[in-house]
CSV table of C-alpha atoms and ligand atoms in Angstrom, one decimal:
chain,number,residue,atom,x,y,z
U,255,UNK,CA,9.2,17.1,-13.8
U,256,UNK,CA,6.1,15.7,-15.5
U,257,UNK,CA,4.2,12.6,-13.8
U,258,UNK,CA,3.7,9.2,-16.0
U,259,UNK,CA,0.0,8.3,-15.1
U,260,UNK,CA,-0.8,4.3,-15.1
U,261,UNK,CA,-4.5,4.4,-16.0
U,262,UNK,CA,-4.1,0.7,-15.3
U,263,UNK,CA,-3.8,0.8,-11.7
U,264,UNK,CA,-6.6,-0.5,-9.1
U,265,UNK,CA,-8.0,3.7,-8.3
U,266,UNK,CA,-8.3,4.2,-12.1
U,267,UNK,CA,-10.3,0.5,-12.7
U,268,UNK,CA,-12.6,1.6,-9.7
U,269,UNK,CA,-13.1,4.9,-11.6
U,270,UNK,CA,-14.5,3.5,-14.2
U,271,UNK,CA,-16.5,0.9,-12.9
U,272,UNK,CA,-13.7,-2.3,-14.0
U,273,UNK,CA,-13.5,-2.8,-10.0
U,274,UNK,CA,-16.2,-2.5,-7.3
U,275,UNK,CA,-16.3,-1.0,-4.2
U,276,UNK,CA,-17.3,0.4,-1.1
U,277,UNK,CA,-18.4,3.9,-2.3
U,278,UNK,CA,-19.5,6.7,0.1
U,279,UNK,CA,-19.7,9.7,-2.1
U,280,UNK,CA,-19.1,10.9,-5.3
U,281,UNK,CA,-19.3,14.5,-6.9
U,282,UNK,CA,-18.4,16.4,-10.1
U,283,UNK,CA,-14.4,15.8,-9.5
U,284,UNK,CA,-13.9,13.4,-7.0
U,285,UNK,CA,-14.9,10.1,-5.1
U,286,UNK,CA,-14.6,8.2,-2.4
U,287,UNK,CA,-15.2,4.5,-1.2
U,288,UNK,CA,-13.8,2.5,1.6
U,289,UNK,CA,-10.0,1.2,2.3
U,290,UNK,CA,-10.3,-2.6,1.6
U,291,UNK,CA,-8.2,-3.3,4.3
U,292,UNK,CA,-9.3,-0.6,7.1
U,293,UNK,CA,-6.3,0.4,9.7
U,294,UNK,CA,-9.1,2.2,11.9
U,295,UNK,CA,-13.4,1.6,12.3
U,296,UNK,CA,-14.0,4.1,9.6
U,297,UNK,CA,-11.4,4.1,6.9
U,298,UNK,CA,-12.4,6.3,3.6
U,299,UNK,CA,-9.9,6.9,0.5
U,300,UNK,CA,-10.9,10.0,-1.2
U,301,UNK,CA,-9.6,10.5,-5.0
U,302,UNK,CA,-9.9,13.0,-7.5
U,303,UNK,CA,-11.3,11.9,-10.6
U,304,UNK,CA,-8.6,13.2,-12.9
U,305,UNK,CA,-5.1,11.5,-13.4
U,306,UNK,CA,-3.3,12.8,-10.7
U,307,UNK,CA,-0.7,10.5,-9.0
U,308,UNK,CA,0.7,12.5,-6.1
U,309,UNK,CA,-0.5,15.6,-4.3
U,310,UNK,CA,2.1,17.5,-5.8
U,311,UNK,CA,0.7,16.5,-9.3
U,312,UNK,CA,-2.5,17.3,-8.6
U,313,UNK,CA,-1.4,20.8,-6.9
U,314,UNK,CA,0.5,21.9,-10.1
U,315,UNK,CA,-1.7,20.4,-12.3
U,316,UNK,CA,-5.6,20.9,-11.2
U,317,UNK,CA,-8.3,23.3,-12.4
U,318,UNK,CA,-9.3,25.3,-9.0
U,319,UNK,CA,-12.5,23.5,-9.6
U,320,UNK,CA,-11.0,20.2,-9.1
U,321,UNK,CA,-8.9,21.6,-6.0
U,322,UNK,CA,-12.3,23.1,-4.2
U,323,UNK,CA,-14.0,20.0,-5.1
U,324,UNK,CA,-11.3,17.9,-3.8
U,325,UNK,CA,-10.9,19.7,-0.7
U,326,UNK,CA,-14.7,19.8,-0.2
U,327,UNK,CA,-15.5,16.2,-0.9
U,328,UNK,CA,-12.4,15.1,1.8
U,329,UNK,CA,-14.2,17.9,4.6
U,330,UNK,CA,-18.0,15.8,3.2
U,331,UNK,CA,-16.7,12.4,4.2
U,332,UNK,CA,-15.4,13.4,7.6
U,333,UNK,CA,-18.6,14.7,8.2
U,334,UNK,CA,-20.6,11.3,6.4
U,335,UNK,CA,-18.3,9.2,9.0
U,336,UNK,CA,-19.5,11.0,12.3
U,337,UNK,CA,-15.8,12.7,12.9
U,338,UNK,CA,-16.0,16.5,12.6
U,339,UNK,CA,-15.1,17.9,15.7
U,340,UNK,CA,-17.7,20.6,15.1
U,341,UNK,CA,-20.3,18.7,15.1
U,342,UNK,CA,-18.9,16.9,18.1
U,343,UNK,CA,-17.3,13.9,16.4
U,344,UNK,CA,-14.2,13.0,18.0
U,345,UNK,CA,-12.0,13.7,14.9
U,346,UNK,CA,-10.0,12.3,12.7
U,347,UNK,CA,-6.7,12.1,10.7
U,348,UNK,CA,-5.9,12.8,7.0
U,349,UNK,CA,-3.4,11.0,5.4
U,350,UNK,CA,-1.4,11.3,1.8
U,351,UNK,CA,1.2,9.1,0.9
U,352,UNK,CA,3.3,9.8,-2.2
U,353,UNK,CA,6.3,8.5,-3.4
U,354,UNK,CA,8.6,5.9,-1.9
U,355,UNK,CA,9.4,7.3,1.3
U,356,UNK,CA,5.7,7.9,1.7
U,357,UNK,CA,5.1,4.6,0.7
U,358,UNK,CA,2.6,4.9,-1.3
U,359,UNK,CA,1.0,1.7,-2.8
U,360,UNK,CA,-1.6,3.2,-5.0
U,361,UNK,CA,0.0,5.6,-7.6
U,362,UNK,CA,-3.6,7.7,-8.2
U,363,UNK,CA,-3.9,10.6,-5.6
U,364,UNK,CA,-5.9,9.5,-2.5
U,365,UNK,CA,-6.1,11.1,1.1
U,366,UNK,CA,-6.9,8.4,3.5
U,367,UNK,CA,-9.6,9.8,6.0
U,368,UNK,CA,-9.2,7.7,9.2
U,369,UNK,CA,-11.3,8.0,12.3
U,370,UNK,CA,-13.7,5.8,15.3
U,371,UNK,CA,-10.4,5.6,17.9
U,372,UNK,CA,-8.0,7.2,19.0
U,373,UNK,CA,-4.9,7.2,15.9
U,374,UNK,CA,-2.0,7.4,18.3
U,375,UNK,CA,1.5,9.2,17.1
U,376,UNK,CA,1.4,10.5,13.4
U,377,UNK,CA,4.5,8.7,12.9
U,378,UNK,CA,6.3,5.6,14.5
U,379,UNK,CA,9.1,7.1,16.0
U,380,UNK,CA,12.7,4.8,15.2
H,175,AMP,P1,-1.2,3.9,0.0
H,175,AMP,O1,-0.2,3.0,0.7
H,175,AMP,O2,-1.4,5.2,0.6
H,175,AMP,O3,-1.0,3.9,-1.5
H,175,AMP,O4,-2.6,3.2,0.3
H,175,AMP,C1,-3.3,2.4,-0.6
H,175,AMP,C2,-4.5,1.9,0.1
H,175,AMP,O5,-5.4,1.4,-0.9
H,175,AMP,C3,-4.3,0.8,1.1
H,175,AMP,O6,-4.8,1.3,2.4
H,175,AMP,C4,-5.1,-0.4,0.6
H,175,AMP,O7,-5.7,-1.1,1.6
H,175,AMP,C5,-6.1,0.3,-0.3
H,175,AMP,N1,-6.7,-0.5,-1.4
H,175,AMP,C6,-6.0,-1.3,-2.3
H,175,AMP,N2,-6.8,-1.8,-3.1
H,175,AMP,C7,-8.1,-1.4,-2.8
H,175,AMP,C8,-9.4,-1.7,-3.3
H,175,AMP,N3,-9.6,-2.5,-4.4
H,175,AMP,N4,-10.4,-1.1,-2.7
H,175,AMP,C9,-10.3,-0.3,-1.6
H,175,AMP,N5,-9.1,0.0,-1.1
H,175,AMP,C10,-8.0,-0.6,-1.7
């Protein structure tokens, strides 16, 4: 099934400047900047530059060179916030919503990067 991208929603504004905010990093295919509304002390959305709206989309659709970049720049951010466990940071969680059940909010790819506390259950059991 092919995606419909909405260039005009809030990650693709930020992308090309129409928005500010928060940024931490930014490389060849991908950047990130801060959650505006933070569920944890260091809260980072990392987004590929290209029009992607779920991971799924961007898994069929990316060059490798936007996957590596991608995947690199999410692995950079943990590292900017103080979290990699190899470096003894205390860790942290990766998130992706897509799609209704995933309730996702924001339909441009993003992996939330949340760490600083402890993150609990991955899911509210109900
Ligand atoms: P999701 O539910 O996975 O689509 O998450 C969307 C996230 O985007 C939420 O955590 C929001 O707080 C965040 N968000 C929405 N607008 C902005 C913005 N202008 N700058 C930074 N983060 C935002």
């Amino acid at each position: 099934m092919a995606y419909a991208y909405d260039d005009q929603n809030i990650f693709a504004k930020i992308l090309r400047g129409e928005i500010p905010c928060d940024k931490l990093l930014e490389t060849e295919h991908s950047f990130a900047f801060r959650d505006i509304a933070p569920k944890a002390p260091e809260h980072v959305l990392v987004i590929p530059k290209g029009a992607y709206v779920t991971w799924d989309h961007f898994a069929a659709e990316a060059t490798d060179a936007e996957l590596a970049d991608f995947a690199r720049a999410v692995g950079k951010v943990a590292e900017m916030v103080g979290a990699r466990p190899g470096d003894g940071g205390n860790g942290f969680r990766l998130i992706a919503n897509a799609g209704e059940d995933g309730v996702q909010e924001v339909p441009h790819l993003h992996v939330h990067v949340l760490a600083g506390r402890p993150l609990g259950w991955m899911v509210q059991p109900r």
